[in-house]
Coordinates of C-alpha atoms and ligand atoms in Angstrom, one line a residue:
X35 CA 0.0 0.0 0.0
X36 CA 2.6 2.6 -0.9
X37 CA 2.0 6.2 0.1
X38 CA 4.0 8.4 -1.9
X39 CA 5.3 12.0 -2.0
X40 CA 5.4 14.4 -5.3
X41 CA 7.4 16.9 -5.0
X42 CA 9.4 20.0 -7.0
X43 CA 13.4 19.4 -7.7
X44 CA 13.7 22.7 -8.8
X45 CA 12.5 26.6 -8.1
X46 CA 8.5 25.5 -8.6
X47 CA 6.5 25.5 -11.3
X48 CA 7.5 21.8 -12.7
X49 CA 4.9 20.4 -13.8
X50 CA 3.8 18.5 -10.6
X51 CA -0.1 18.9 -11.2
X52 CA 0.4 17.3 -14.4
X53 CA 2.4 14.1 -12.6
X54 CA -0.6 14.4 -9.9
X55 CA -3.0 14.2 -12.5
X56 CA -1.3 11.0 -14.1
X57 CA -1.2 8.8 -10.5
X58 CA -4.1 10.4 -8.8
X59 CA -6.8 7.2 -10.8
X60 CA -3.9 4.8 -8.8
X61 CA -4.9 6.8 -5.4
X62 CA -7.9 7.0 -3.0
X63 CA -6.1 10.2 -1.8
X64 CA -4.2 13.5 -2.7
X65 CA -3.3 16.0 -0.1
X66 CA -1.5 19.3 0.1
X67 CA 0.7 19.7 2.8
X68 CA 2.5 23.0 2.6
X69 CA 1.8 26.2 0.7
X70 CA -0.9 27.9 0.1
X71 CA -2.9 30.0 -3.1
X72 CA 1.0 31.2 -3.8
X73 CA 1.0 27.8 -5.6
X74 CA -0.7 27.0 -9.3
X75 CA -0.8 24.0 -10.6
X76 CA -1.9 23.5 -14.0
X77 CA -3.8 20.4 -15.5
X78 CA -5.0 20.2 -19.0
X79 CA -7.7 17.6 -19.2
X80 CA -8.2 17.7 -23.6
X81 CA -9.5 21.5 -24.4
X82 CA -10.3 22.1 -20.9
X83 CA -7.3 23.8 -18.3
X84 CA -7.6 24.0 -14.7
X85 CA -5.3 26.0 -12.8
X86 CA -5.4 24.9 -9.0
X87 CA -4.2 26.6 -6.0
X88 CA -5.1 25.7 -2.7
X89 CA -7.4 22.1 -3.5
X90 CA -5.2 19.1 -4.6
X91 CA -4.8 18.8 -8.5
X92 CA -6.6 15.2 -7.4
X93 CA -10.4 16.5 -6.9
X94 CA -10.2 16.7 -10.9
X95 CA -10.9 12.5 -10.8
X96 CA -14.3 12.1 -9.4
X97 CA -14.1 10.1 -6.0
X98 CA -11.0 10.7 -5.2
X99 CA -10.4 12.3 -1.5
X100 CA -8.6 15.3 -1.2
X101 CA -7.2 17.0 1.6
X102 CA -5.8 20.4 2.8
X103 CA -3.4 19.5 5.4
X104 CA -2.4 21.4 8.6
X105 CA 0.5 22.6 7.0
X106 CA -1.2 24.7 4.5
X107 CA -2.3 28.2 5.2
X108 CA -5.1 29.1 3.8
X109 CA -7.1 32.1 2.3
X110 CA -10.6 31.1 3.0
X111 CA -12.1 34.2 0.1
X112 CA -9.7 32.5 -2.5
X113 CA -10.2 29.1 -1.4
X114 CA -14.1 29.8 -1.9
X115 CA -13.5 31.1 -5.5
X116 CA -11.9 28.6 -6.1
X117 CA -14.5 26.0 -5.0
X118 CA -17.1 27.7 -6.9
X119 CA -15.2 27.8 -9.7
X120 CA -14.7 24.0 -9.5
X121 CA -18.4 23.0 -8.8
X122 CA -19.5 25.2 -12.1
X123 CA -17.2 23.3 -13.8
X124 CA -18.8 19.5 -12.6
X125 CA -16.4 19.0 -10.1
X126 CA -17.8 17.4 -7.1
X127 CA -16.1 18.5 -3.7
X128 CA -19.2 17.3 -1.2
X129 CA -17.6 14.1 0.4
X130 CA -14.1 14.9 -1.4
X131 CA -12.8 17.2 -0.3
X132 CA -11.5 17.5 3.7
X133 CA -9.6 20.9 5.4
X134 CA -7.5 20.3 8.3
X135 CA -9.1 22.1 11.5
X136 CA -5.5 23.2 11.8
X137 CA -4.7 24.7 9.4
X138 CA -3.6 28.7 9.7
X139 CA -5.6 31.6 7.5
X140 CA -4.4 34.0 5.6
X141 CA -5.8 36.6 7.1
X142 CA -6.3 40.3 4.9
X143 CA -3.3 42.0 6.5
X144 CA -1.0 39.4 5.5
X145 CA -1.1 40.4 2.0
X146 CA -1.3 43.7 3.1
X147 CA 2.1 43.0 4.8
X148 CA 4.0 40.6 2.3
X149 CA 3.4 44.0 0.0
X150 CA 4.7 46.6 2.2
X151 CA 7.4 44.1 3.0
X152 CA 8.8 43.7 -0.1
X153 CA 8.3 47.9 -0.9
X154 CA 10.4 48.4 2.0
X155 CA 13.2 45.3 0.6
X156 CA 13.9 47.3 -2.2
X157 CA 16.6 45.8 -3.9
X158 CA 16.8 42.9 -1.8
X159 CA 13.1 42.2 -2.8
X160 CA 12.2 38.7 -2.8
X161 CA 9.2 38.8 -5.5
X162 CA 7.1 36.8 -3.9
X163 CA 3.3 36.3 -5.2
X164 CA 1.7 38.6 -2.8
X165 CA -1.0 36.6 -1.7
X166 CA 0.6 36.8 2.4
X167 CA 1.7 33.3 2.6
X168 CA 4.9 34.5 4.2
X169 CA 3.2 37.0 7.0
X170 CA 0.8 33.9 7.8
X171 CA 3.7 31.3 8.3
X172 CA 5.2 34.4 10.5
X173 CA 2.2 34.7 12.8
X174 CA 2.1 30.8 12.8
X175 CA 5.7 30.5 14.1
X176 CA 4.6 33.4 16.6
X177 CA 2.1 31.7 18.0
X178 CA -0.8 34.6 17.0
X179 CA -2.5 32.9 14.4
X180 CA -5.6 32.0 13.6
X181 CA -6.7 28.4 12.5
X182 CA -9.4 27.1 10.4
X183 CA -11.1 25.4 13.7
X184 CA -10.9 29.3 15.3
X185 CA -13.3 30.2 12.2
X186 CA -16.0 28.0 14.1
X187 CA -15.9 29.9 17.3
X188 CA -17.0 33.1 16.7
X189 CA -16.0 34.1 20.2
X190 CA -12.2 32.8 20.1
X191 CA -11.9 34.1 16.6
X192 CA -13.3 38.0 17.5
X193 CA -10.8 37.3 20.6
X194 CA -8.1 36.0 18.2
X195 CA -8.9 38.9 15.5
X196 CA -8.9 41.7 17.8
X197 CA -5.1 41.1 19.3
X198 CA -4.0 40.5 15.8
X199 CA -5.1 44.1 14.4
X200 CA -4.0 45.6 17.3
X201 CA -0.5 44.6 16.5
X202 CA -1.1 44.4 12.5
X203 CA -2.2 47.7 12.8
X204 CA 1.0 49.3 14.6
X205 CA 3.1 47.3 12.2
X206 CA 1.2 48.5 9.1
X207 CA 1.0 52.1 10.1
X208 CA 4.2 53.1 12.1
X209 CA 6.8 50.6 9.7
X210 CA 5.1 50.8 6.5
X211 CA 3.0 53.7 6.5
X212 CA 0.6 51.8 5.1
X213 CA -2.8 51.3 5.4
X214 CA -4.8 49.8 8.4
X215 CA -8.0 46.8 9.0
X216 CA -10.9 47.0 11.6
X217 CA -11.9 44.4 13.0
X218 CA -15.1 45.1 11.7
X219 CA -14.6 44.9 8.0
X220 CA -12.8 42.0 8.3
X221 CA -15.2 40.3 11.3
X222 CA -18.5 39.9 8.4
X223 CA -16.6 38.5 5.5
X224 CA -14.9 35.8 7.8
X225 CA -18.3 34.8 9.5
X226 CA -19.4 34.1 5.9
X227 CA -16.6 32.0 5.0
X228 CA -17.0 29.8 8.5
X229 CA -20.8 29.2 7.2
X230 CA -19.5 27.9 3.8
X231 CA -16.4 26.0 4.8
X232 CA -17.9 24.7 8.1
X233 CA -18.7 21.7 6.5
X234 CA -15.4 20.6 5.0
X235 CA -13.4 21.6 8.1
X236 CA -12.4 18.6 10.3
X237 CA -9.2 16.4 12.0
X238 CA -7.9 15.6 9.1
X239 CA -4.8 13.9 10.6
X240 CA -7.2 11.4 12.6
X241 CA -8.7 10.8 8.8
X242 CA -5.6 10.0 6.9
X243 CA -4.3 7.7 9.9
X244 CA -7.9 5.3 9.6
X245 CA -7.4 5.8 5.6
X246 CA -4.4 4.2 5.7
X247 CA -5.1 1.7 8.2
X248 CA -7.9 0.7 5.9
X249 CA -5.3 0.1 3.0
X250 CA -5.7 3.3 1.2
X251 CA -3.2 4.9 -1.0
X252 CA -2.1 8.5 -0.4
X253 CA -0.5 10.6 -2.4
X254 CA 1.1 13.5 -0.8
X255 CA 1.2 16.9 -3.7
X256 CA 3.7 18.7 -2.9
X257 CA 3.7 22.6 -3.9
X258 CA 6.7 25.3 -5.1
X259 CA 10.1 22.9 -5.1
X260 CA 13.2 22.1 -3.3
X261 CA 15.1 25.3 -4.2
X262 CA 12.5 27.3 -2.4
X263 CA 12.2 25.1 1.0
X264 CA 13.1 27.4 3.8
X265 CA 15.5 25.7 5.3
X266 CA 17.1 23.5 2.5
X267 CA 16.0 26.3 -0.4
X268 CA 18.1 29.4 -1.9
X269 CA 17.1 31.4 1.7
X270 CA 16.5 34.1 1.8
X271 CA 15.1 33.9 -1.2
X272 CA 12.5 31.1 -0.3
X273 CA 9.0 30.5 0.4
X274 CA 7.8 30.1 3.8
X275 CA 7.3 26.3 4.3
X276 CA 8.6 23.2 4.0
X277 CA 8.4 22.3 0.7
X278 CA 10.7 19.2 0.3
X279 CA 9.6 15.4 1.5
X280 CA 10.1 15.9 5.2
X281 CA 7.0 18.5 5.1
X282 CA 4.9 15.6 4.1
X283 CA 4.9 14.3 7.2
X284 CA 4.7 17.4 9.8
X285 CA 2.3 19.1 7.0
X286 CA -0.1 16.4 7.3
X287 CA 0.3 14.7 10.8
X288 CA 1.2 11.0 8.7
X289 CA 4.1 10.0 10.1
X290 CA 7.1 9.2 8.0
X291 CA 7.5 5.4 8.9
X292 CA 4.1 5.2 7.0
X293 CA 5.3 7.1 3.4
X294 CA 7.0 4.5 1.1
X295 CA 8.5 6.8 -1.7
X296 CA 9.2 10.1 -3.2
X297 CA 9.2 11.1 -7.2
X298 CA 10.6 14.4 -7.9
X299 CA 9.4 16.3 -11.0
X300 CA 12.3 18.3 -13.0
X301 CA 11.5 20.2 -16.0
X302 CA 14.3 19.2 -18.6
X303 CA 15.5 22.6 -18.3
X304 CA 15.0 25.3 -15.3
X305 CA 12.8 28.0 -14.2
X306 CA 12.4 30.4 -11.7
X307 CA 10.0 33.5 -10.6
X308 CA 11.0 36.3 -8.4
X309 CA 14.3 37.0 -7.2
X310 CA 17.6 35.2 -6.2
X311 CA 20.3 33.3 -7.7
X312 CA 19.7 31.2 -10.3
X313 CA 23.4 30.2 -12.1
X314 CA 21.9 28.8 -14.9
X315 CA 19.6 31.2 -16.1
X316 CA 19.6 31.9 -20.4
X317 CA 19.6 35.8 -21.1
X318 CA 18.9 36.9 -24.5
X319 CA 17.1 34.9 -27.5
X320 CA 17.6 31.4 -26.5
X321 CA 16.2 32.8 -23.0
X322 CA 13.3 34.8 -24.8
X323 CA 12.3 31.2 -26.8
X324 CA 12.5 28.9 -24.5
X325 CA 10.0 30.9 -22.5
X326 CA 7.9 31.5 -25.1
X327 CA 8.0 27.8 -26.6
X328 CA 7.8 26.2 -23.0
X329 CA 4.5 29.5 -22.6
X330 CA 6.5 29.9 -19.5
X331 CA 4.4 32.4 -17.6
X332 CA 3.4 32.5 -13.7
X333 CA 0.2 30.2 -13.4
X334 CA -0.9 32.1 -10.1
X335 CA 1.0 36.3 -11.3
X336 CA 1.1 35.7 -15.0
X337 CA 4.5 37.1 -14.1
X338 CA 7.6 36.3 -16.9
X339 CA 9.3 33.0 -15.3
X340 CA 13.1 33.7 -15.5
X341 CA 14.4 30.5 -17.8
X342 CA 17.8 28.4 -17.7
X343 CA 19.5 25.4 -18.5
X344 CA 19.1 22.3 -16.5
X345 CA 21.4 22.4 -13.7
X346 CA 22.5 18.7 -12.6
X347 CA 23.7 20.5 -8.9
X348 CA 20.6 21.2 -8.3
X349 CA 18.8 18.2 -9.6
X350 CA 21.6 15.8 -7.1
X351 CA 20.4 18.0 -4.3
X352 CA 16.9 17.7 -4.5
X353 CA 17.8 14.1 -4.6
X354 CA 19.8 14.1 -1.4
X355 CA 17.6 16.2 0.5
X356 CA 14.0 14.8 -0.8
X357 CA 15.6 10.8 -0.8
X358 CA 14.4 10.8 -4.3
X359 CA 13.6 7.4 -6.0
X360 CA 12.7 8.9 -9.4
X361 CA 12.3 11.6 -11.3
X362 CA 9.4 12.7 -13.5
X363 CA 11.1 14.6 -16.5
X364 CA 8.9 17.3 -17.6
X365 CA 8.6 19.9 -20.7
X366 CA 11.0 17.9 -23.0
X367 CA 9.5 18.8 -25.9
X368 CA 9.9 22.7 -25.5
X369 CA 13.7 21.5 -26.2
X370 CA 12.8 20.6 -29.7
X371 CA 13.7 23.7 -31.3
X372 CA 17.9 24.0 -29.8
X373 CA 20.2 23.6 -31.6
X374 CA 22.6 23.0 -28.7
X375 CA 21.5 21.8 -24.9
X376 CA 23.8 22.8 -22.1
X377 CA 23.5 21.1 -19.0
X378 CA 25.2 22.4 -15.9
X379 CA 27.4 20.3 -14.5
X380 CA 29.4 22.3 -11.5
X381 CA 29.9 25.8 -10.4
X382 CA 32.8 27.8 -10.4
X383 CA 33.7 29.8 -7.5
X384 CA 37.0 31.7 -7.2
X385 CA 39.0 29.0 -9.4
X386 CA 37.5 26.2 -7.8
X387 CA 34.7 23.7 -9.5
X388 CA 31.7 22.8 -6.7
X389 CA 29.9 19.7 -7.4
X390 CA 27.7 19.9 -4.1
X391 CA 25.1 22.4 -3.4
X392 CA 26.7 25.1 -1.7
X393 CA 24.8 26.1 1.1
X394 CA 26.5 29.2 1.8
X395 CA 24.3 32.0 0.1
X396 CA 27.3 34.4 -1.7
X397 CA 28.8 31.1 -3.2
X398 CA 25.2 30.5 -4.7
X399 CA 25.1 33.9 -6.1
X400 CA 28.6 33.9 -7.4
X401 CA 28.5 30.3 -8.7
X402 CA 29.2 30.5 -12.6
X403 CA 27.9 27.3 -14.4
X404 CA 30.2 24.7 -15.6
X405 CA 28.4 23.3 -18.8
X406 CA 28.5 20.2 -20.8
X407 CA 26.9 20.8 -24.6
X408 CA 24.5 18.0 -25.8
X409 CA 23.8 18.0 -29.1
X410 CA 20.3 19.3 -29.6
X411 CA 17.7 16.8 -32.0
X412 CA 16.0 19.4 -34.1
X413 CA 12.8 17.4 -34.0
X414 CA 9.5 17.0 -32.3
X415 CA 9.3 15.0 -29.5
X416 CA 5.8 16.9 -28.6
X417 CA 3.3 13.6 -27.5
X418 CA 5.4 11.2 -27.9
X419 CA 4.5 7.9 -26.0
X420 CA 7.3 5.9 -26.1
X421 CA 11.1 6.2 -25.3
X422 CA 11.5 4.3 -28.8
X423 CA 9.3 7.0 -31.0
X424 CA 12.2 9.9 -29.3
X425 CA 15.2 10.9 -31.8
X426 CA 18.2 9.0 -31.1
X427 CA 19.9 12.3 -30.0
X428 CA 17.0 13.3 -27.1
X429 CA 17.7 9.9 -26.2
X430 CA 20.9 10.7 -25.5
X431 CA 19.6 13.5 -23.4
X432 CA 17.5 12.0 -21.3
X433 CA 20.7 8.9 -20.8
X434 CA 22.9 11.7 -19.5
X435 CA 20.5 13.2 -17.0
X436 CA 19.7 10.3 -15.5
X437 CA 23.3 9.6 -14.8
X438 CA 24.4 12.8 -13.8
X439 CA 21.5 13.0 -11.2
X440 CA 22.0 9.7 -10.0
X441 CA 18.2 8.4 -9.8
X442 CA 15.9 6.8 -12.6
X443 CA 13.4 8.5 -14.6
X444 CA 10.2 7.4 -13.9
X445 CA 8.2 9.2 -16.8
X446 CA 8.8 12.0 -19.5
X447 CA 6.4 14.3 -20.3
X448 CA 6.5 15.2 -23.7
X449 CA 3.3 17.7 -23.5
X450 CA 0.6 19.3 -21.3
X451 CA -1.9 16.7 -21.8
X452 CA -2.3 13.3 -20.1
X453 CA -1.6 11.2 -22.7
X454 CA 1.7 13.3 -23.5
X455 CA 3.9 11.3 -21.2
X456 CA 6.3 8.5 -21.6
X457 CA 5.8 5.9 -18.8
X458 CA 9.7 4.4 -18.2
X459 CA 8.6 0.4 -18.1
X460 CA 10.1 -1.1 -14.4
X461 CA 10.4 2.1 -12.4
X462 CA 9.8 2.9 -9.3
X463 CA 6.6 3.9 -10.2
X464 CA 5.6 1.1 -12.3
X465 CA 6.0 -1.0 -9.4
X466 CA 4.3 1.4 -6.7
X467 CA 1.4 1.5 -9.0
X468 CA 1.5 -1.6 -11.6
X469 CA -2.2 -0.3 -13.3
X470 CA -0.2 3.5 -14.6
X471 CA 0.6 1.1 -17.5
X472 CA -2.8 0.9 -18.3
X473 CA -4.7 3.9 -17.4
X474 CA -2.5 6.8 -19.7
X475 CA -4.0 6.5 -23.1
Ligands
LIG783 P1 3.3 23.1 -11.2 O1 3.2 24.3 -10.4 O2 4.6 22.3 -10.8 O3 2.1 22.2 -11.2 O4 3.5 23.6 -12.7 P2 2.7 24.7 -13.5 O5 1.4 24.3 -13.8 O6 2.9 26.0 -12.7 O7 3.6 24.9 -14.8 C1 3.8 23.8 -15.7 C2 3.2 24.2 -17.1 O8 3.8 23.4 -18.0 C3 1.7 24.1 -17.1 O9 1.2 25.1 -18.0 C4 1.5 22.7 -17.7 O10 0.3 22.6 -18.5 C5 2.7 22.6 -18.7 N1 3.3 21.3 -18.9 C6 3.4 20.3 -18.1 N2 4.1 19.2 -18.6 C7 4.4 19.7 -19.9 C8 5.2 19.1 -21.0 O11 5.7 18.0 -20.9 N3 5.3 19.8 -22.1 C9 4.8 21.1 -22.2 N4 5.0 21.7 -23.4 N5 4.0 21.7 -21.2 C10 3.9 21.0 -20.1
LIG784 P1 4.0 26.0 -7.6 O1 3.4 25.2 -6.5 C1 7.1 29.0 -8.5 C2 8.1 31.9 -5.4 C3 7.8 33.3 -5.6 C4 8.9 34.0 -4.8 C5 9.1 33.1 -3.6 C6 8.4 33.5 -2.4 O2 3.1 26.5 -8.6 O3 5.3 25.4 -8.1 P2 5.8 33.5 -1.7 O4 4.6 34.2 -2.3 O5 5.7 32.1 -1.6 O6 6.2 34.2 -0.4 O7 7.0 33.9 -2.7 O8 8.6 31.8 -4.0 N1 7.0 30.9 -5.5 C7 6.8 30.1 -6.5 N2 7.5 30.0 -7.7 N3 6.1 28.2 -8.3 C8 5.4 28.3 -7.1 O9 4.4 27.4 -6.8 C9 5.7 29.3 -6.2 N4 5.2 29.7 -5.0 C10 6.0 30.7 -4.6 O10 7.8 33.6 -7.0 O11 10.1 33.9 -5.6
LIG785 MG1 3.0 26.4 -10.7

């Protein structure tokens, strides 16, 4: 009964609702267990996109259980758009979807403060999505937040609410100068929200742990990547959470002697939004196509997603630090075009050549990539099914990936849709989940 964790080797953005989409008909479950609506996950079921940011990319396959761990914060206005949203569309969430009673809310002045935060950064800006994720991991750490069961006791929450914007408040007017909440305005809206999410709020740590027992499958959808985890990420130019495997497990209340694997998803190059070192990253036209081919775009900001060349450092980290047992190769086909591939192999740093991560944050943002050149296969690999139906030349490609990051592939993704994958016969996941075989196309 293998419970197994999907989660992003690189700075977010992967491709991991489309490798959620493809196992979720081999799970009972998929639950989020860190991030919040700062996360987007796209799945593209034939003409039809869906774009999801706080729910599990799972609730798309009717019957399957979803559930917003503890270790998500949540904006209960968003989350509710985002319901509605789903239901119009067919989606069923009565009986699917569960939110942990613990889990923290993003609250309006947390957006109000990840803003002013970053106005007063300046320079040193992280360029974060806005949406207060930060702030509400903050108050969580501080011990002042507000939880999802709070929502159901009016009097504890009006308690909660009223310390809050009393220090909020300060914060907002006397550091930022910027604008202040009543307790009031925010008081109503809230209120609502309990009425409509009252029924999906519930231990959802207690459910999982009888789920399990009774032989289901989980799978654990992990949001933004390794490169962003606070403490094994790019700090400080991170999210807030804990983004790599370990968060599974604290995010959820499922303890780790009862998760059997991990899959990473890479794209076969890199990306990265907002700020902070990225060796890799392309400047000028091959930058400029790569994100236009690959329609690399924020899918929560719409914001430009800075592009690069796989980096092989990064990939063996994300290994080390997730335990990785395979890898989900995504985006390959937005390669087509190159004429030339390069793929970073080390990092030079005052004369030396780094093959390890370098934790130290100057070394990261000095680190000049060492590349290898693959020659590129100037033809399309876009849908392909089958390692066989790939030119000889992406072949070669994908062969040196694999054994520069050390771990098997477990699929390719060759597209956006479902059937656009390659399924690697006798991986990992092959053997977790022996029906994948049959359920793709
Ligand atoms: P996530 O946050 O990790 O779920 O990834 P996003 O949804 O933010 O970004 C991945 C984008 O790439 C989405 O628009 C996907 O539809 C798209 N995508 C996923 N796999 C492939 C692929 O193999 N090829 C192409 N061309 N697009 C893909
Ligand atoms: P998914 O799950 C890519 C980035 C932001 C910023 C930093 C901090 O779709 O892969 P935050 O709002 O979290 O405080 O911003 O993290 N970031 C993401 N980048 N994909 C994401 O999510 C991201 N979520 C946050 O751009 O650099
Ligand atoms: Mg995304």
């Amino acid at each position: 009964m293998p419970n197994i964790v999907v989660v992003g080797v690189q700075w977010g953005d992967e491709g991991k609702g489309k490798v959620v989409d493809v196992i979720t008909p081999h799970v009972d479950v998929v639950v989020r267990y860190q991030g919040g609506n700062n996360a987007g996950h796209t799945v593209v079921v034939g003409r039809e996109k869906y774009v999801l940011h706080s729910i599990p990319s799972g609730i798309l396959h009717p019957g399957r259980r979803c559930v917003v761990g503890c270790g998500v914060v949540v904006d209960p206005g968003s989350l509710i758009e985002e319901m509605e949203a789903l239901v119009q569309r067919g989606v069923t969430l009565d009986g699917n979807l569960f939110i942990s009673r613990n889990a923290h809310l993003i609250m309006p002045y947390h957006p109000a403060l990840d803003r002013a935060s970053e106005a007063k950064l300046g320079r040193r800006r992280i360029g974060t999505t806005g949406k207060g994720v930060g702030p509400a991991y903050v108050d969580k750490a501080a011990r002042v937040g507000i939880r999802m069961a709070d929502l159901l006791d009016e009097r504890l929450f009006r308690e909660k609410l009223e310390l809050n914007i009393a220090q909020k408040n300060r914060l907002l007017r006397d550091i930022y100068d910027a604008q202040t909440f009543s307790v009031e305005e925010i008081l109503n809206p809230y209120l609502r929200y309990a009425g409509w999410l009252a029924p999906y709020i519930t231990d959802t740590a207690l459910l999982l742990s009888r789920w399990i027992d009774s032989g289901y499958d989980v799978l654990f959808e992990g949001a933004q990547g390794t490169m962003l985890d606070i403490d094994h990420g790019t700090y400080p130019y991170i999210t807030s959470s804990s983004t790599t495997a370990g968060g599974a497990a604290t995010g959820t209340g499922v303890p780790p002697t009862r998760i059997h694997g991990v899959i990473g998803v890479s794209k076969a190059y890199t990306t990265r939004v907002g700020g902070g070192p990225f060796p890799t990253e392309m400047s000028g036209a091959v930058g400029e196509a790569i994100r236009t081919r690959g329609n690399e775009y924020g899918a929560t900001t719409g914001r430009p997603r800075r592009c690069g060349w796989f980096d092989a450092i990064v990939a063996r980290y994300a290994v080390r630090i997730n335990g990785l047992d395979a890898v989900a190769l995504t985006k390959l086909d937005v390669l087509d075009q190159c004429e030339t591939v390069k793929v970073c192999v080390g990092y030079r740093h005052r004369g030396e050549v780094l093959t390890e991560f370098p934790e130290d944050e100057t070394v990261m943002a000095e680190a000049e990539p060492v590349y290898e050149d693959v020659s590129g296969w100037l033809a399309s690999t876009n849908g392909a099914q089958n390692l066989a139906d790939l030119p000889a030349k992406a072949r070669h490609y994908l062969d040196r990936l694999e054994e520069l990051i050390g771990v098997p592939f477990c699929l390719v993704s060759t597209g956006a849709q479902r059937a656009e994958t390659i399924l690697i016969e006798d991986s990992p996941l092959t053997r977790w989940f022996p029906s994948v075989r049959t359920s793709l196309f």
